[in-house]
Tab-separated table of C-alpha atoms in Angstrom:
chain	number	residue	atom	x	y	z
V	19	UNK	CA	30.617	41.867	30.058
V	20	UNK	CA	27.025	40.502	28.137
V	21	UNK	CA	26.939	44.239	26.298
V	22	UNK	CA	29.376	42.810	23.436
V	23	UNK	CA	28.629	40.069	20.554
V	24	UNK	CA	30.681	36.899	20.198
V	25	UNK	CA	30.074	37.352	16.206
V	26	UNK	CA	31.640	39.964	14.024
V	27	UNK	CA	29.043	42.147	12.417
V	28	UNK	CA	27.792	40.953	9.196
V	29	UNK	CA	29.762	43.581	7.328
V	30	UNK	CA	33.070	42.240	8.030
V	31	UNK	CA	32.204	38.919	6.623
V	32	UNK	CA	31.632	40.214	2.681
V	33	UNK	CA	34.755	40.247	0.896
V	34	UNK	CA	35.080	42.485	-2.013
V	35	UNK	CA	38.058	42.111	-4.981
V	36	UNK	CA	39.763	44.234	-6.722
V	37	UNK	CA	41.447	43.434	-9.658
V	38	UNK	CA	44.720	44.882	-10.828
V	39	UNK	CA	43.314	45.670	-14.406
V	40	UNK	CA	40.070	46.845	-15.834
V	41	UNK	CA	37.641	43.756	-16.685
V	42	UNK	CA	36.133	44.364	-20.417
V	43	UNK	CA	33.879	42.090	-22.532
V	44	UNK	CA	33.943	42.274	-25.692
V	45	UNK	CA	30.262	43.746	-27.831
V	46	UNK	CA	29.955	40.187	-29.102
V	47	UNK	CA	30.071	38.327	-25.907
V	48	UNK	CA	27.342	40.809	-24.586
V	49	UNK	CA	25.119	40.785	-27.655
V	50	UNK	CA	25.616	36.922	-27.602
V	51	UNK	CA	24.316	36.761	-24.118
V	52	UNK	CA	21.398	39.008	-24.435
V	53	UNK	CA	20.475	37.683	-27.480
V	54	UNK	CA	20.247	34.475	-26.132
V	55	UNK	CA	16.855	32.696	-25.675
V	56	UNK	CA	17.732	30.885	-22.415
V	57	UNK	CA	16.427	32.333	-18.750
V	58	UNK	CA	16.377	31.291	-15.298
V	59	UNK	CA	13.506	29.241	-15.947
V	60	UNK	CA	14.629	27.742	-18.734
V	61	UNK	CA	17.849	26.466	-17.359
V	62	UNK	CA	16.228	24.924	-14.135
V	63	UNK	CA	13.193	23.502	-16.169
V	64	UNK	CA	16.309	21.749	-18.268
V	65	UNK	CA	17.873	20.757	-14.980
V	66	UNK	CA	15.006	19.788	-13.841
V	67	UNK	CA	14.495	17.658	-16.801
V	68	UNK	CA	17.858	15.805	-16.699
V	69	UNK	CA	17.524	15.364	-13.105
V	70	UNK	CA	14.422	13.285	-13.847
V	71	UNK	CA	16.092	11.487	-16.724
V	72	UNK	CA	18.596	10.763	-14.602
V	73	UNK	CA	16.499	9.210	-11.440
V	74	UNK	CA	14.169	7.186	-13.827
V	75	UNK	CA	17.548	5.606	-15.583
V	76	UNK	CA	18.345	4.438	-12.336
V	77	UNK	CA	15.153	3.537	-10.861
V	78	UNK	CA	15.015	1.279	-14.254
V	79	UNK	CA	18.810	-0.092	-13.175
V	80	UNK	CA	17.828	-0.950	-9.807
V	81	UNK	CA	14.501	-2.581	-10.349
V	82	UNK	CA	16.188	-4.739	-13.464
V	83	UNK	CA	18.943	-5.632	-10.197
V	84	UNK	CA	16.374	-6.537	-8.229
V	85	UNK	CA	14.203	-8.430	-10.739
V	86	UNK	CA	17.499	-10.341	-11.383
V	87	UNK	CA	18.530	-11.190	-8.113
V	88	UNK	CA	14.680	-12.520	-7.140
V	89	UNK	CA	15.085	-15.261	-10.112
V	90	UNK	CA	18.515	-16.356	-8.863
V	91	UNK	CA	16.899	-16.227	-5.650
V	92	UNK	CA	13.901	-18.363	-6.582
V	93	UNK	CA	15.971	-20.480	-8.597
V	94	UNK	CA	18.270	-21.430	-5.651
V	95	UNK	CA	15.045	-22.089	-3.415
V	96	UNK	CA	13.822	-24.323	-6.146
V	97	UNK	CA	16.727	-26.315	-6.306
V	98	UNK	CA	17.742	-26.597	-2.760
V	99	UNK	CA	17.195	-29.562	-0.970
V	100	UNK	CA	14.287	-29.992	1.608
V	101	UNK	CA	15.954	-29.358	4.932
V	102	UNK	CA	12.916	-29.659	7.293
V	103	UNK	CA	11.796	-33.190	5.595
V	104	UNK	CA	15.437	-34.413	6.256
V	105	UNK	CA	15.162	-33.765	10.019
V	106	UNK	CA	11.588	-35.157	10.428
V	107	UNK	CA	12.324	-38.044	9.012
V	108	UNK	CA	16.221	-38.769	10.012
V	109	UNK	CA	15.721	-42.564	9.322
V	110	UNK	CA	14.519	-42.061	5.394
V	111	UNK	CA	16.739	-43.500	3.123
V	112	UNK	CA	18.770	-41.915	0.264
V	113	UNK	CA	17.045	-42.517	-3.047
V	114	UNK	CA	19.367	-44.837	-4.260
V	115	UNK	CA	18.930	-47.059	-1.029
V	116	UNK	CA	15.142	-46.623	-1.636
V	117	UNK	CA	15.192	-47.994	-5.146
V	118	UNK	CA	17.718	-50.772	-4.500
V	119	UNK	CA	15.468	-52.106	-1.776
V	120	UNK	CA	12.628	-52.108	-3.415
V	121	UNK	CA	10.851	-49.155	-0.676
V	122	UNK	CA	8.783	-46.138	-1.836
V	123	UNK	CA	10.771	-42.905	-1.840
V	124	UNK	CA	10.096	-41.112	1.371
V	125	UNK	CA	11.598	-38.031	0.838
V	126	UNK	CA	9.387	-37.043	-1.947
V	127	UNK	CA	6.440	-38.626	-0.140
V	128	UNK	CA	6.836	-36.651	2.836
V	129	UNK	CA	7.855	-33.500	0.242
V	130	UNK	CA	4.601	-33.630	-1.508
V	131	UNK	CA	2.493	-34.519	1.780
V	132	UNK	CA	3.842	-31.217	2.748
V	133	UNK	CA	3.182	-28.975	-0.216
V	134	UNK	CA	-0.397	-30.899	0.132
V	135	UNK	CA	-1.054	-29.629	3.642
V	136	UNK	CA	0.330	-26.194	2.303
V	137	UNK	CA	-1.977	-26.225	-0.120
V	138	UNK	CA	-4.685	-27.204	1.953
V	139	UNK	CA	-4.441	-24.886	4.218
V	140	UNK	CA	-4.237	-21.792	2.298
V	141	UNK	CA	-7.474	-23.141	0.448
V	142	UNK	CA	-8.882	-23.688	3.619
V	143	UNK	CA	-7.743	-19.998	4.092
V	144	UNK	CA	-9.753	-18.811	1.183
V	145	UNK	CA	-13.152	-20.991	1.660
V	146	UNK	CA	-12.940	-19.026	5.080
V	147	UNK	CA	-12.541	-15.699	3.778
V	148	UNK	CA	-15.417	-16.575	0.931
V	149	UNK	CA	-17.701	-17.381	3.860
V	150	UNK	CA	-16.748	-14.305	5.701
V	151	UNK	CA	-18.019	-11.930	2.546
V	152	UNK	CA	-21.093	-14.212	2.076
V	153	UNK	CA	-22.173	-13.599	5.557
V	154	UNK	CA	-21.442	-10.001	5.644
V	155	UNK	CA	-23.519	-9.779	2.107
V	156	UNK	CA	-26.375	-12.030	3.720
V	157	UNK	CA	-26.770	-9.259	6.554
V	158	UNK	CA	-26.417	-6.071	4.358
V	159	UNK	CA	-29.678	-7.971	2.034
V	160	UNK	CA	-31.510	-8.784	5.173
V	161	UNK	CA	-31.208	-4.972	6.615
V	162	UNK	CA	-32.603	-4.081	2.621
V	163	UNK	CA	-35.063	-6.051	2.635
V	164	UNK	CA	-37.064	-5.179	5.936
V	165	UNK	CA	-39.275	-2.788	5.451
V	166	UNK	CA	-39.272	-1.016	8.426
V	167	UNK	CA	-35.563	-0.077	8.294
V	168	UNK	CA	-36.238	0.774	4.843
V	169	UNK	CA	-39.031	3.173	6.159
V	170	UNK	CA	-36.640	4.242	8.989
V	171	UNK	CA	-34.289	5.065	6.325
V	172	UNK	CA	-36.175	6.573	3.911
V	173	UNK	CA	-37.402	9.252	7.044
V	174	UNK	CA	-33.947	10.344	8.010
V	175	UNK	CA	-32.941	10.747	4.029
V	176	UNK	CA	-35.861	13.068	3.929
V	177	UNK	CA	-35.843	14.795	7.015
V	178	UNK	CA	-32.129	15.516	6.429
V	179	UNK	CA	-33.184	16.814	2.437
V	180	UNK	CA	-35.412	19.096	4.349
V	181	UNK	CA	-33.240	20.433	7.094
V	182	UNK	CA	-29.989	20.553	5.192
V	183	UNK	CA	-29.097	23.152	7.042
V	184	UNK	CA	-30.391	21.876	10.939
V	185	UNK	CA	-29.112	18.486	10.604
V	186	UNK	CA	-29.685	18.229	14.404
V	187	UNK	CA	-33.478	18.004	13.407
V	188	UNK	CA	-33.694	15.014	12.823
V	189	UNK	CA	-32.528	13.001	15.710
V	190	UNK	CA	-35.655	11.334	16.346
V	191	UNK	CA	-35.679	9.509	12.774
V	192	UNK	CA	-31.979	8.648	13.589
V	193	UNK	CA	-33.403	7.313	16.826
V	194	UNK	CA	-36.336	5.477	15.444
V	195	UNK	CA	-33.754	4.504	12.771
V	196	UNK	CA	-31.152	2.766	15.086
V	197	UNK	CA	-34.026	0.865	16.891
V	198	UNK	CA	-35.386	-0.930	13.913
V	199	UNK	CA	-31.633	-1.478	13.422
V	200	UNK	CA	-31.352	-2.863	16.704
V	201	UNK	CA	-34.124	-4.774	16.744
V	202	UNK	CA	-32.901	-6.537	13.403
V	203	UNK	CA	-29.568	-6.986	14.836
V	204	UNK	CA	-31.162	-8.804	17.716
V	205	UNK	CA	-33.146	-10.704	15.399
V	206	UNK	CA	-29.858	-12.391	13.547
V	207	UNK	CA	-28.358	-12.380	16.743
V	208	UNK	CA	-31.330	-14.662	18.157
V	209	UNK	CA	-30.767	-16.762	14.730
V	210	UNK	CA	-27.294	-17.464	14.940
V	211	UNK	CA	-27.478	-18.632	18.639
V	212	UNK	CA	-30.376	-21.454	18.132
C-alpha cells in the first residue's frame, strides 16, 4: 500500500520532439553566431545594465511625484484656515466685523500667539538639549583633568601594552581604575546635591 509513489518518475515528465523534417542552418547563420563577440556574461552584464537604467528612471519618476505632491501639500496647509484658533475662540469675530468695529483682529492675534508658543517651545527644546551636551562635556573634562584617574588610566593602557596577550592581567589596574572613577563620580554626585 506505502511501497508505491504518488509521483511519476522523473523520466516520464521530459518530453522530447520530433520533427517531421530534418532541421538545417545554413554556414552563415553558424559562422555569424560563432563569430559573434557576445557571451553569457555579456548579455546578463547588458541586462543587468538596463535593468538598472530602468529602476533609477523610475526611482527619479517617483521621487519628482513625491517632491510634487509635498509642495501641493504644503501649499494647501499654508493656505488653509486655522481650525483649532476658530474653536478656542468661538466668540472672535470675522475680520470684517473686527475692522468695522473698531476691535483688534483676534484671529491673527491668537494665530501668532500660537506660532509664538510653538516657537518657544521648540527653542526651549534646544537650550535644553545645549545644556544636556555642556554637562556631559563638563564631566568628561573633570574625569581628564584629575590626576589620579589619569594615573589609573595611564596603568591599565600600559599593563594591557604589556600583556597583550593576558589581558586578564591586569584586573587590578581596572580595579584601582574604577575606584578613582567612583570616587570622582561620588564627588559630582556630592556637588550636584548641595
Amino acid at each position: 500500500m506505502g511501497q508505491n509513489s504518488s509521483k511519476p518518475p522523473p523520466s516520464s515528465t521530459q518530453h522530447v520532439f520530433t520533427s517531421e523534417s530534418p532541421v538545417s542552418f545554413s554556414p552563415d547563420l553558424i559562422n555569424a553566431l560563432q563569430a559573434s563577440p557576445e557571451t553569457d556574461s555579456t548579455r546578463s552584464k547588458d541586462l543587468e545594465l538596463h535593468i538598472q537604467r530602468r529602476v533609477h528612471s523610475e526611482l527619479q519618476r517617483l521621487d519628482a511625484e513625491h517632491s510634487k505632491r509635498l509642495s501641493e501639500l504644503q501649499e494647501q496647509i499654508s493656505s488653509a484656515p486655522d481650525s483649532t484658533t476658530a474653536s478656542v475662540h468661538p466668540d472672535a469675530r470675522t475680520p470684517d466685523q473686527s475692522h468695522s468695529a473698531g476691535g483688534v483682529d483676534h484671529k491673527a492675534a491668537s494665530q501668532s500667539d500660537r506660532l509664538r508658543d510653538l516657537s518657544r517651545k521648540s527653542v526651549q527644546k534646544e537650550v535644553d538639549m545645549l545644556k544636556e551636551k555642556l554637562q556631559k562635556r563638563k564631566i568628561q573634562e573633570e574625569v581628564g583633568k584629575d590626576k589620579s584617574v589619569k594615573k589609573a588610566k595611564g596603568e591599565v593602557v600600559n599593563c594591557l601594552r604589556l600583556n597583550d596577550r593576558r589581558p586578564l592581567d591586569c584586573w587590578r589596574e581596572v580595579e584601582t581604575f574604577k575606584e578613582e572613577v567612583g570616587r570622582l563620580e561620588k564627588e559630582y554626585l556630592g556637588k550636584l546635591m548641595e
